[in-house]
Amino acid sequence: MSTSESASERAYAAIREGILDGTHRPGAMLGEAGLAAELGVSRTPVRAALVRLQDEGWITVYPKRGALVRGLSEKAVRDLADARLVLEGSAVQRATAERRATLAERLEEDVERQKQALAARDLNHFVELTVAFHRSFVEVGDNLVLLELNDRIADRQRFLLFSCGDTLLARCADIIAEHTELIARLRADDVQGFLDVLRSHVGDTYGSHLSHLHI
């Protein structure tokens, strides 16, 4: 990798992370000069990074003005919720009872870590734990295509969770309680019950985001 490619990769990763974690909020205008100074690179790798981020739908570049950080429309949020339900629900349905039981045991430890993150009001850690928790439901189905699809939309999930900040922290206790109920359904091998709880859980979490997002 050349020096210019390396700088472009670093710029892309840093700007993208800033969008996902809410440092660069929807509606903010990012300037090449400011980003270059902040990241310690020239404008050229920043420009390449912005083009890439625009292709991915995170920003809209306006020549001579900068790059506008985009949010997700209400339809995009609903579409994401639907996709999550299909991926997680289908994978759990296709898993063997033994794999579901093993997963339930492992996820108990994950919930304890979520509680610790909540107690510390560590939003970053809580978001990453939540994303990993839900990825486990797709992973248990042992279908690499479903897992690949899940990983492709994981950044949108992070974006939504970070976008609510204090609102998310206020709902963390409810989220943890719902995660505990999902584990209980897995342990009982109650697949339909799991699907019902998952549908309610995703609906509650994503529904609370709609009023906080920008189109």
mmCIF file of C-alpha atoms in Angstrom:
data_model
loop_
_atom_site.group_PDB
_atom_site.id
_atom_site.type_symbol
_atom_site.label_atom_id
_atom_site.label_comp_id
_atom_site.label_asym_id
_atom_site.label_seq_id
_atom_site.Cartn_x
_atom_site.Cartn_y
_atom_site.Cartn_z
ATOM 1 C CA MET A 1 0.000 0.000 0.000
ATOM 2 C CA SER A 2 1.432 3.377 -1.023
ATOM 3 C CA THR A 3 1.736 6.301 1.369
ATOM 4 C CA SER A 4 -1.159 8.100 -0.319
ATOM 5 C CA GLU A 5 -3.353 4.991 -0.121
ATOM 6 C CA SER A 6 -2.459 4.563 3.538
ATOM 7 C CA ALA A 7 -3.362 8.187 4.279
ATOM 8 C CA SER A 8 -6.625 7.795 2.407
ATOM 9 C CA GLU A 9 -7.482 4.647 4.375
ATOM 10 C CA ARG A 10 -6.720 6.392 7.669
ATOM 11 C CA ALA A 11 -8.826 9.390 6.686
ATOM 12 C CA TYR A 12 -11.686 7.172 5.570
ATOM 13 C CA ALA A 13 -11.636 5.133 8.790
ATOM 14 C CA ALA A 14 -11.467 8.210 11.031
ATOM 15 C CA ILE A 15 -14.229 10.177 9.261
ATOM 16 C CA ARG A 16 -16.460 7.113 9.031
ATOM 17 C CA GLU A 17 -16.015 6.372 12.735
ATOM 18 C CA GLY A 18 -16.845 9.996 13.517
ATOM 19 C CA ILE A 19 -20.107 9.655 11.605
ATOM 20 C CA LEU A 20 -21.047 6.363 13.243
ATOM 21 C CA ASP A 21 -20.337 7.451 16.816
ATOM 22 C CA GLY A 22 -22.080 10.810 16.474
ATOM 23 C CA THR A 23 -18.990 13.033 16.475
ATOM 24 C CA HIS A 24 -20.115 14.226 13.053
ATOM 25 C CA ARG A 25 -23.870 14.600 13.475
ATOM 26 C CA PRO A 26 -26.440 14.364 10.680
ATOM 27 C CA GLY A 27 -26.805 17.772 9.070
ATOM 28 C CA ALA A 28 -23.209 18.802 9.838
ATOM 29 C CA MET A 29 -21.096 20.154 6.981
ATOM 30 C CA LEU A 30 -17.582 18.757 6.883
ATOM 31 C CA GLY A 31 -14.851 20.759 5.169
ATOM 32 C CA GLU A 32 -11.812 19.233 3.502
ATOM 33 C CA ALA A 33 -9.401 21.727 5.059
ATOM 34 C CA GLY A 34 -10.731 21.234 8.578
ATOM 35 C CA LEU A 35 -10.685 17.447 8.304
ATOM 36 C CA ALA A 36 -7.185 17.464 6.844
ATOM 37 C CA ALA A 37 -5.882 19.584 9.701
ATOM 38 C CA GLU A 38 -7.661 17.472 12.299
ATOM 39 C CA LEU A 39 -6.310 14.224 10.875
ATOM 40 C CA GLY A 40 -2.842 15.494 10.040
ATOM 41 C CA VAL A 41 -3.016 14.660 6.331
ATOM 42 C CA SER A 42 -3.286 16.615 3.093
ATOM 43 C CA ARG A 43 -6.564 17.363 1.357
ATOM 44 C CA THR A 44 -6.003 14.682 -1.292
ATOM 45 C CA PRO A 45 -6.587 11.626 0.949
ATOM 46 C CA VAL A 46 -9.482 13.426 2.655
ATOM 47 C CA ARG A 47 -11.067 14.077 -0.735
ATOM 48 C CA ALA A 48 -10.700 10.403 -1.669
ATOM 49 C CA ALA A 49 -12.185 9.351 1.652
ATOM 50 C CA LEU A 50 -15.185 11.635 1.199
ATOM 51 C CA VAL A 51 -15.874 10.236 -2.269
ATOM 52 C CA ARG A 52 -15.871 6.739 -0.821
ATOM 53 C CA LEU A 53 -18.180 7.725 2.032
ATOM 54 C CA GLN A 54 -20.553 9.357 -0.432
ATOM 55 C CA ASP A 55 -20.660 6.137 -2.447
ATOM 56 C CA GLU A 56 -21.639 4.333 0.750
ATOM 57 C CA GLY A 57 -24.435 6.817 1.418
ATOM 58 C CA TRP A 58 -23.067 8.414 4.585
ATOM 59 C CA ILE A 59 -22.508 11.905 3.145
ATOM 60 C CA THR A 60 -23.365 14.118 0.203
ATOM 61 C CA VAL A 61 -20.457 16.072 -1.280
ATOM 62 C CA TYR A 62 -21.137 19.600 -2.491
ATOM 63 C CA PRO A 63 -18.249 21.016 -4.574
ATOM 64 C CA LYS A 64 -16.568 24.026 -2.941
ATOM 65 C CA ARG A 65 -18.916 23.784 0.052
ATOM 66 C CA GLY A 66 -18.033 20.560 1.811
ATOM 67 C CA ALA A 67 -19.685 17.270 2.675
ATOM 68 C CA LEU A 68 -23.087 17.091 4.361
ATOM 69 C CA VAL A 69 -23.483 14.249 6.850
ATOM 70 C CA ARG A 70 -26.641 12.335 6.052
ATOM 71 C CA GLY A 71 -28.964 10.654 8.492
ATOM 72 C CA LEU A 72 -31.437 7.848 7.812
ATOM 73 C CA SER A 73 -34.996 8.420 6.725
ATOM 74 C CA GLU A 74 -37.881 6.855 8.641
ATOM 75 C CA LYS A 75 -38.264 4.353 5.798
ATOM 76 C CA ALA A 76 -34.583 3.455 6.002
ATOM 77 C CA VAL A 77 -34.953 2.831 9.747
ATOM 78 C CA ARG A 78 -38.006 0.645 9.216
ATOM 79 C CA ASP A 79 -36.290 -1.237 6.396
ATOM 80 C CA LEU A 80 -33.318 -1.872 8.658
ATOM 81 C CA ALA A 81 -35.585 -3.157 11.428
ATOM 82 C CA ASP A 82 -37.299 -5.509 8.965
ATOM 83 C CA ALA A 83 -33.943 -6.788 7.709
ATOM 84 C CA ARG A 84 -32.745 -7.403 11.264
ATOM 85 C CA LEU A 85 -35.873 -9.399 12.070
ATOM 86 C CA VAL A 86 -35.498 -11.535 8.952
ATOM 87 C CA LEU A 87 -31.794 -12.237 9.505
ATOM 88 C CA GLU A 88 -31.892 -12.896 13.247
ATOM 89 C CA GLY A 89 -35.227 -14.682 13.268
ATOM 90 C CA SER A 90 -34.435 -16.918 10.302
ATOM 91 C CA ALA A 91 -31.058 -17.901 11.682
ATOM 92 C CA VAL A 92 -32.442 -18.842 15.095
ATOM 93 C CA GLN A 93 -35.244 -20.862 13.477
ATOM 94 C CA ARG A 94 -32.723 -22.783 11.365
ATOM 95 C CA ALA A 95 -30.355 -23.516 14.259
ATOM 96 C CA THR A 96 -30.476 -26.821 16.073
ATOM 97 C CA ALA A 97 -31.912 -26.948 19.585
ATOM 98 C CA GLU A 98 -28.436 -27.809 20.866
ATOM 99 C CA ARG A 99 -26.883 -24.727 19.253
ATOM 100 C CA ARG A 100 -29.652 -22.503 20.642
ATOM 101 C CA ALA A 101 -29.081 -23.871 24.157
ATOM 102 C CA THR A 102 -25.322 -23.336 23.895
ATOM 103 C CA LEU A 103 -25.871 -19.788 22.678
ATOM 104 C CA ALA A 104 -28.194 -19.023 25.600
ATOM 105 C CA GLU A 105 -25.468 -20.003 28.058
ATOM 106 C CA ARG A 106 -22.860 -17.862 26.343
ATOM 107 C CA LEU A 107 -25.101 -14.804 26.084
ATOM 108 C CA GLU A 108 -25.654 -14.761 29.854
ATOM 109 C CA GLU A 109 -22.079 -13.467 30.205
ATOM 110 C CA ASP A 110 -22.705 -10.868 27.499
ATOM 111 C CA VAL A 111 -25.658 -9.457 29.419
ATOM 112 C CA GLU A 112 -23.501 -9.103 32.526
ATOM 113 C CA ARG A 113 -21.026 -7.051 30.498
ATOM 114 C CA GLN A 114 -23.906 -4.916 29.230
ATOM 115 C CA LYS A 115 -24.955 -4.232 32.811
ATOM 116 C CA GLN A 116 -21.408 -3.184 33.672
ATOM 117 C CA ALA A 117 -21.289 -0.814 30.702
ATOM 118 C CA LEU A 118 -24.625 0.682 31.757
ATOM 119 C CA ALA A 119 -23.397 1.184 35.326
ATOM 120 C CA ALA A 120 -20.340 2.976 33.964
ATOM 121 C CA ARG A 121 -22.478 4.954 31.482
ATOM 122 C CA ASP A 122 -20.076 3.791 28.797
ATOM 123 C CA LEU A 123 -22.195 4.321 25.686
ATOM 124 C CA ASN A 124 -19.485 3.226 23.239
ATOM 125 C CA HIS A 125 -18.967 -0.101 24.970
ATOM 126 C CA PHE A 126 -22.697 -0.679 25.405
ATOM 127 C CA VAL A 127 -23.327 -0.109 21.689
ATOM 128 C CA GLU A 128 -20.579 -2.527 20.653
ATOM 129 C CA LEU A 129 -21.862 -5.147 23.103
ATOM 130 C CA THR A 130 -25.395 -4.746 21.762
ATOM 131 C CA VAL A 131 -24.291 -5.106 18.137
ATOM 132 C CA ALA A 132 -22.289 -8.234 19.029
ATOM 133 C CA PHE A 133 -25.216 -9.639 21.051
ATOM 134 C CA HIS A 134 -27.580 -9.473 18.078
ATOM 135 C CA ARG A 135 -24.919 -10.759 15.680
ATOM 136 C CA SER A 136 -24.851 -13.939 17.777
ATOM 137 C CA PHE A 137 -28.426 -14.722 16.737
ATOM 138 C CA VAL A 138 -27.395 -14.684 13.090
ATOM 139 C CA GLU A 139 -24.191 -16.578 13.788
ATOM 140 C CA VAL A 140 -26.041 -19.454 15.463
ATOM 141 C CA GLY A 141 -27.777 -20.307 12.179
ATOM 142 C CA ASP A 142 -24.415 -21.350 10.681
ATOM 143 C CA ASN A 143 -25.189 -19.625 7.367
ATOM 144 C CA LEU A 144 -22.279 -17.557 6.105
ATOM 145 C CA VAL A 145 -24.428 -15.632 3.619
ATOM 146 C CA LEU A 146 -26.819 -14.470 6.343
ATOM 147 C CA LEU A 147 -23.844 -13.515 8.501
ATOM 148 C CA GLU A 148 -22.277 -11.537 5.646
ATOM 149 C CA LEU A 149 -25.546 -9.660 5.092
ATOM 150 C CA ASN A 150 -25.761 -8.914 8.810
ATOM 151 C CA ASP A 151 -22.234 -7.526 8.892
ATOM 152 C CA ARG A 152 -22.976 -5.286 5.917
ATOM 153 C CA ILE A 153 -25.767 -3.511 7.813
ATOM 154 C CA ALA A 154 -24.083 -3.523 11.237
ATOM 155 C CA ASP A 155 -22.737 0.013 10.795
ATOM 156 C CA ARG A 156 -26.273 1.320 10.272
ATOM 157 C CA GLN A 157 -27.221 -0.354 13.530
ATOM 158 C CA ARG A 158 -24.294 1.379 15.274
ATOM 159 C CA PHE A 159 -25.254 4.712 13.719
ATOM 160 C CA LEU A 160 -28.816 4.447 15.023
ATOM 161 C CA LEU A 161 -27.753 3.446 18.517
ATOM 162 C CA PHE A 162 -25.176 6.233 18.809
ATOM 163 C CA SER A 163 -27.580 8.787 17.351
ATOM 164 C CA CYS A 164 -29.738 8.786 20.475
ATOM 165 C CA GLY A 165 -26.989 9.196 23.079
ATOM 166 C CA ASP A 166 -28.608 9.972 26.439
ATOM 167 C CA THR A 167 -31.956 8.666 25.199
ATOM 168 C CA LEU A 168 -30.345 5.296 24.592
ATOM 169 C CA LEU A 169 -28.742 5.297 28.046
ATOM 170 C CA ALA A 170 -32.151 6.013 29.548
ATOM 171 C CA ARG A 171 -33.546 2.926 27.794
ATOM 172 C CA CYS A 172 -30.571 0.667 28.479
ATOM 173 C CA ALA A 173 -32.222 -1.016 31.458
ATOM 174 C CA ASP A 174 -35.215 -1.941 29.296
ATOM 175 C CA ILE A 175 -32.927 -3.170 26.529
ATOM 176 C CA ILE A 176 -31.064 -5.398 28.989
ATOM 177 C CA ALA A 177 -34.344 -6.773 30.356
ATOM 178 C CA GLU A 178 -35.459 -7.590 26.809
ATOM 179 C CA HIS A 179 -32.111 -9.219 26.059
ATOM 180 C CA THR A 180 -32.567 -11.357 29.176
ATOM 181 C CA GLU A 181 -36.019 -12.403 27.964
ATOM 182 C CA LEU A 182 -34.605 -13.356 24.553
ATOM 183 C CA ILE A 183 -32.068 -15.588 26.290
ATOM 184 C CA ALA A 184 -34.815 -17.189 28.393
ATOM 185 C CA ARG A 185 -36.774 -18.061 25.255
ATOM 186 C CA LEU A 186 -33.677 -19.633 23.714
ATOM 187 C CA ARG A 187 -33.000 -21.650 26.875
ATOM 188 C CA ALA A 188 -36.579 -22.939 26.816
ATOM 189 C CA ASP A 189 -36.237 -23.666 23.083
ATOM 190 C CA ASP A 190 -39.345 -21.545 22.569
ATOM 191 C CA VAL A 191 -38.608 -20.387 19.032
ATOM 192 C CA GLN A 192 -41.968 -18.715 18.444
ATOM 193 C CA GLY A 193 -41.702 -16.942 21.773
ATOM 194 C CA PHE A 194 -38.218 -15.781 20.827
ATOM 195 C CA LEU A 195 -39.516 -14.378 17.546
ATOM 196 C CA ASP A 196 -42.338 -12.548 19.323
ATOM 197 C CA VAL A 197 -39.977 -10.977 21.869
ATOM 198 C CA LEU A 198 -37.473 -10.094 19.136
ATOM 199 C CA ARG A 199 -40.151 -8.364 17.066
ATOM 200 C CA SER A 200 -41.277 -6.302 20.061
ATOM 201 C CA HIS A 201 -37.691 -5.544 21.119
ATOM 202 C CA VAL A 202 -36.577 -4.330 17.702
ATOM 203 C CA GLY A 203 -39.796 -2.376 17.236
ATOM 204 C CA ASP A 204 -39.399 -0.596 20.580
ATOM 205 C CA THR A 205 -35.719 0.189 20.045
ATOM 206 C CA TYR A 206 -36.015 1.394 16.470
ATOM 207 C CA GLY A 207 -39.282 3.183 17.046
ATOM 208 C CA SER A 208 -37.634 5.310 19.713
ATOM 209 C CA HIS A 209 -35.069 6.483 17.156
ATOM 210 C CA LEU A 210 -37.394 7.875 14.526
ATOM 211 C CA SER A 211 -37.947 11.238 16.156
ATOM 212 C CA HIS A 212 -34.187 11.727 16.598
ATOM 213 C CA LEU A 213 -33.078 11.139 13.012
ATOM 214 C CA HIS A 214 -32.618 13.515 10.101
ATOM 215 C CA ILE A 215 -33.451 12.672 6.509
#
